[in-house]
Coordinates of C-alpha atoms in Angstrom, one line a residue:
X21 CA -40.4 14.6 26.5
X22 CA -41.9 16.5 29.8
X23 CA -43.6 14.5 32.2
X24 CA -47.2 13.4 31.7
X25 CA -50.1 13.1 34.8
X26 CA -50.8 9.7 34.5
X27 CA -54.8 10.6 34.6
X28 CA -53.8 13.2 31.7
X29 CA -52.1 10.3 29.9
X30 CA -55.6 7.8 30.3
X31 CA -57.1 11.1 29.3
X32 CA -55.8 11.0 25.5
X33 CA -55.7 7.7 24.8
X34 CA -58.2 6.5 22.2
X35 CA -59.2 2.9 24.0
X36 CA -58.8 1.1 26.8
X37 CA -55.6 1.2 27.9
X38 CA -55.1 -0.9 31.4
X39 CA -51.7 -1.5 32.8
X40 CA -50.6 -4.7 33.7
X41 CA -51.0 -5.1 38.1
X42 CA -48.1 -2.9 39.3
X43 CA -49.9 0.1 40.8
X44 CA -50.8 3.2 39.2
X45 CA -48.0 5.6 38.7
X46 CA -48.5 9.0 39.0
X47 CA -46.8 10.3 36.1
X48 CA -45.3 9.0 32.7
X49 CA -42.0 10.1 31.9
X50 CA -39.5 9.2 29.1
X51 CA -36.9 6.4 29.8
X52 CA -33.7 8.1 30.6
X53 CA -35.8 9.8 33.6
X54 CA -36.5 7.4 35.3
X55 CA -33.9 7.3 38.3
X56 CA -34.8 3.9 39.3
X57 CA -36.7 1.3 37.3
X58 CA -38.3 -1.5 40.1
X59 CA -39.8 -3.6 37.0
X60 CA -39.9 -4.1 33.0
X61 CA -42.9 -5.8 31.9
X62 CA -43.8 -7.0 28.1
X63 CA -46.4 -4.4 26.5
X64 CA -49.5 -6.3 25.8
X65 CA -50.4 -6.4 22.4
X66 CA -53.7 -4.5 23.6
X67 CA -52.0 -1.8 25.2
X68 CA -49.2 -1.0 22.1
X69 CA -52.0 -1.1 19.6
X70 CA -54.1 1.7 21.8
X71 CA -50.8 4.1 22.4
X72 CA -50.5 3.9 18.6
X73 CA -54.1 4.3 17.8
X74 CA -54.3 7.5 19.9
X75 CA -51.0 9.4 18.2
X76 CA -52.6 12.7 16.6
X77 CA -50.5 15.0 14.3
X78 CA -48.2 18.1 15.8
X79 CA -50.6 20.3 13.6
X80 CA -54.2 18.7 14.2
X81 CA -55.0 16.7 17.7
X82 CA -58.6 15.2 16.1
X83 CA -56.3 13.4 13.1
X84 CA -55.5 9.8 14.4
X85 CA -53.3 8.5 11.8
X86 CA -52.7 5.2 12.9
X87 CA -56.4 4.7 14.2
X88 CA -57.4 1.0 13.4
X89 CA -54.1 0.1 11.4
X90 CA -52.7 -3.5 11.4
X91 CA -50.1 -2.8 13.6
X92 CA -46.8 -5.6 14.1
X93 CA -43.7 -6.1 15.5
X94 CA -41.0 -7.5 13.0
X95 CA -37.1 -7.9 12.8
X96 CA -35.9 -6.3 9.4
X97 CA -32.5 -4.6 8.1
X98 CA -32.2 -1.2 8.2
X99 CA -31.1 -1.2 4.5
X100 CA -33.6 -2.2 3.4
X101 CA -36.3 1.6 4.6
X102 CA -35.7 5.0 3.6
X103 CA -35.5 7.7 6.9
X104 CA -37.2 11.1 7.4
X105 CA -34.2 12.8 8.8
X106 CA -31.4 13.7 7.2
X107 CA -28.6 13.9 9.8
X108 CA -27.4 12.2 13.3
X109 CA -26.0 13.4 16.3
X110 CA -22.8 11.9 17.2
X111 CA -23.3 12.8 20.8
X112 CA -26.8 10.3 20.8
X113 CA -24.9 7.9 19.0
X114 CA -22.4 7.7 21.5
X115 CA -24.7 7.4 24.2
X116 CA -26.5 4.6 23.0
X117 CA -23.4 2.8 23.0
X118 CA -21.8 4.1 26.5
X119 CA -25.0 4.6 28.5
X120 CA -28.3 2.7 27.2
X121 CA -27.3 -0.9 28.0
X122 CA -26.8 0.2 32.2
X123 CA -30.4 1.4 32.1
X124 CA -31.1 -2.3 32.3
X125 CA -28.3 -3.9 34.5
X126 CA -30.9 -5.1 37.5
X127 CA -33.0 -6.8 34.8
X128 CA -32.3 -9.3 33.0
X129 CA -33.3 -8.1 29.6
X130 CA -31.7 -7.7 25.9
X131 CA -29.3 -4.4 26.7
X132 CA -29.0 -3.5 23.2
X133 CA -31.1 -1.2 21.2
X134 CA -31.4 -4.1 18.5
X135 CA -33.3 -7.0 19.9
X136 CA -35.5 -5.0 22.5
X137 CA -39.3 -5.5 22.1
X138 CA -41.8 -3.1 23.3
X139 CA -42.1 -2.9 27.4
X140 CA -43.1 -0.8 30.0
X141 CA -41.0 0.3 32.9
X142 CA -42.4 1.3 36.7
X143 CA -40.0 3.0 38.8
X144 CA -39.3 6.3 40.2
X145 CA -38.1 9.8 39.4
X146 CA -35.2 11.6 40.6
X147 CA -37.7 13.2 42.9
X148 CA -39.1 10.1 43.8
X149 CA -41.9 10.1 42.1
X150 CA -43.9 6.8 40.9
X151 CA -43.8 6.6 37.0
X152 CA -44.4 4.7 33.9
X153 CA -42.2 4.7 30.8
X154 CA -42.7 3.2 27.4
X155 CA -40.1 1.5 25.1
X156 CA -41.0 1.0 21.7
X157 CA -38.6 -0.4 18.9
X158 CA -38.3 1.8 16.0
X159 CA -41.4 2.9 14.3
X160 CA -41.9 2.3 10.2
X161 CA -44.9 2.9 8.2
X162 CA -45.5 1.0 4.7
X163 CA -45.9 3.1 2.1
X164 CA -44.1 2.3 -1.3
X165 CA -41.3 0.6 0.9
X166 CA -40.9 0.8 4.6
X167 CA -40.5 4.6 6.0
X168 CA -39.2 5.1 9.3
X169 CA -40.5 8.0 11.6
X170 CA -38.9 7.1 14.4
X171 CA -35.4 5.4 15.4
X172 CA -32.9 6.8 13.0
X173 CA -29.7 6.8 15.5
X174 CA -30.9 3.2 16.7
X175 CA -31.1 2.2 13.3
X176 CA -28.1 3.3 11.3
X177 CA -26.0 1.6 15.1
X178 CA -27.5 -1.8 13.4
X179 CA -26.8 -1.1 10.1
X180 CA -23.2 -0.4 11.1
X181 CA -23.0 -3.4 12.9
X182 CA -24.7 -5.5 10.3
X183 CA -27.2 -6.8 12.4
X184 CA -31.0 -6.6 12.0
X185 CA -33.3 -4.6 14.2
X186 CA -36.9 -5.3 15.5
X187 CA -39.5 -2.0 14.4
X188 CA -43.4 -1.8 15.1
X189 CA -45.0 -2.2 11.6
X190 CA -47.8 0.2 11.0
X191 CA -50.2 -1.0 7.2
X192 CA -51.8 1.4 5.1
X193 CA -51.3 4.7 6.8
X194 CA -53.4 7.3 4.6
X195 CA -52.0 10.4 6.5
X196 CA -49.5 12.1 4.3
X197 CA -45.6 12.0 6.0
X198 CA -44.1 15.4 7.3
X199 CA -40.9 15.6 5.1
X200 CA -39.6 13.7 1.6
X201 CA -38.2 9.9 3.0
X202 CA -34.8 10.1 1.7
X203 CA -31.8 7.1 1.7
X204 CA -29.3 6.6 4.1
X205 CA -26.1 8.0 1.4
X206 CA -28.4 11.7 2.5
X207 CA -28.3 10.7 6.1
X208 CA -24.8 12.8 7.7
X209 CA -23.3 12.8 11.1
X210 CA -23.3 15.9 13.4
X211 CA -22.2 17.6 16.4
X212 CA -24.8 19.7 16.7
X213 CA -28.5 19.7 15.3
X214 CA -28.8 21.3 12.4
X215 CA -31.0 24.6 11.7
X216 CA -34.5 23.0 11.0
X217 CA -34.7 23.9 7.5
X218 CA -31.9 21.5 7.2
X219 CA -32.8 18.8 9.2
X220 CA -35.8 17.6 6.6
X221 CA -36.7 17.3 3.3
X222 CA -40.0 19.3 2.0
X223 CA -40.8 19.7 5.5
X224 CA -44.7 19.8 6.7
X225 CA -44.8 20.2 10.1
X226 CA -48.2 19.8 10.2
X227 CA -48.2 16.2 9.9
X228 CA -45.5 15.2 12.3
X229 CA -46.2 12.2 14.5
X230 CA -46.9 13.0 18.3
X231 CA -45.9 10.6 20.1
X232 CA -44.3 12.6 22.9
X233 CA -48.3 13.4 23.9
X234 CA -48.6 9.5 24.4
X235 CA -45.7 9.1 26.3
X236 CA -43.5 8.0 23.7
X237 CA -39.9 9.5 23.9
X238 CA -38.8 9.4 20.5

């Protein structure tokens, strides 16, 4: 995701939205950017439900799906959801299990992508800086069954494993998906992404999720 002012980032969310006392960062920036991470606090329930109240389509930034949704945080197995994309890239695979667990080696936190719960992390860029970023377990809506829009690579690493993984929940979403769920047999393993025709099923783009906008690096 790029970079987001932090006063643009206030600036779209739908609520109040106050961070916890560690300063005011100047920008917020996706997880793997930030070059040093000073803290990880626990996202107040408050503050999770307002990011995901304020995530508007790709195609229409006045439709709020989740707006007002029960929203929850809940261990399940992976099995047991059908997935909106239809491949994986070995390379993010990989680098989930080379690279994601030393993000957190100053902190003592869960290093897996399995039992993490939603946090935020303050810390700097590369350029130095002061930044926010957001961690949020895999994201499922529930439809007919659980559908997940978010998380695929973290999810099918669980399933392999046989372990279960903690998702954010969202009830009663309206807003029609942006591609045909399909079941992990369709699900294939790449080396390279696939042209986008390929990468969905009855693809709307119209109604993707965006959750890059609320700093949400997907």
């Amino acid at each position: 995701m790029e970079p987001i002012p932090f006063s643009a980032f206030k600036q779209r969310l739908r609520g109040n939205c106050e961070l916890p006392s560690i300063g005011q960062p100047s920008l917020v920036v996706g997880l793997r950017d930030l070059a040093k991470i000073e803290c990880i606090i626990a996202m107040p329930v408050p503050y999770l439900n307002t990011l995901m109240y304020s995530v508007t389509l790709v195609g229409d930034s006045t439709i709020r799906p989740y707006a007002g949704k029960k929203i929850s945080i809940r261990r399940m197995d992976p099995r047991g959801m059908r997935v909106s994309q239809t491949f994986v890239e070995r390379k993010k695979l990989l680098g989930f299990l080379e690279r994601f667990g030393n993000t957190f080696e100053n902190h003592h936190i869960t290093g897996g992508v399995a039992k993490l719960m939603p946090f935020i992390a303050y810390g700097e860029t590369k350029e130095r800086e002061t930044a926010i970023a957001h961690y949020l377990p895999p994201i499922l809506e529930l439809r007919d069954g659980r559908v997940l829009l978010d998380g695929t690579h973290r999810n099918l690493l669980a399933m392999q494993t046989g372990t279960t993984i903690e998702a954010v929940h969202i009830y009663h979403v309206e807003t029609p998906l942006p591609c045909e769920p399909v079941g992990w047999e369709e699900v294939k393993p790449v080396d390279e992404k696939p042209e986008k025709e390929y990468r969905f099923r009855s693809l709307n783009r119209h109604f993707f999720r965006n959750l890059d906008a609320i700093g949400v690096d997907g």
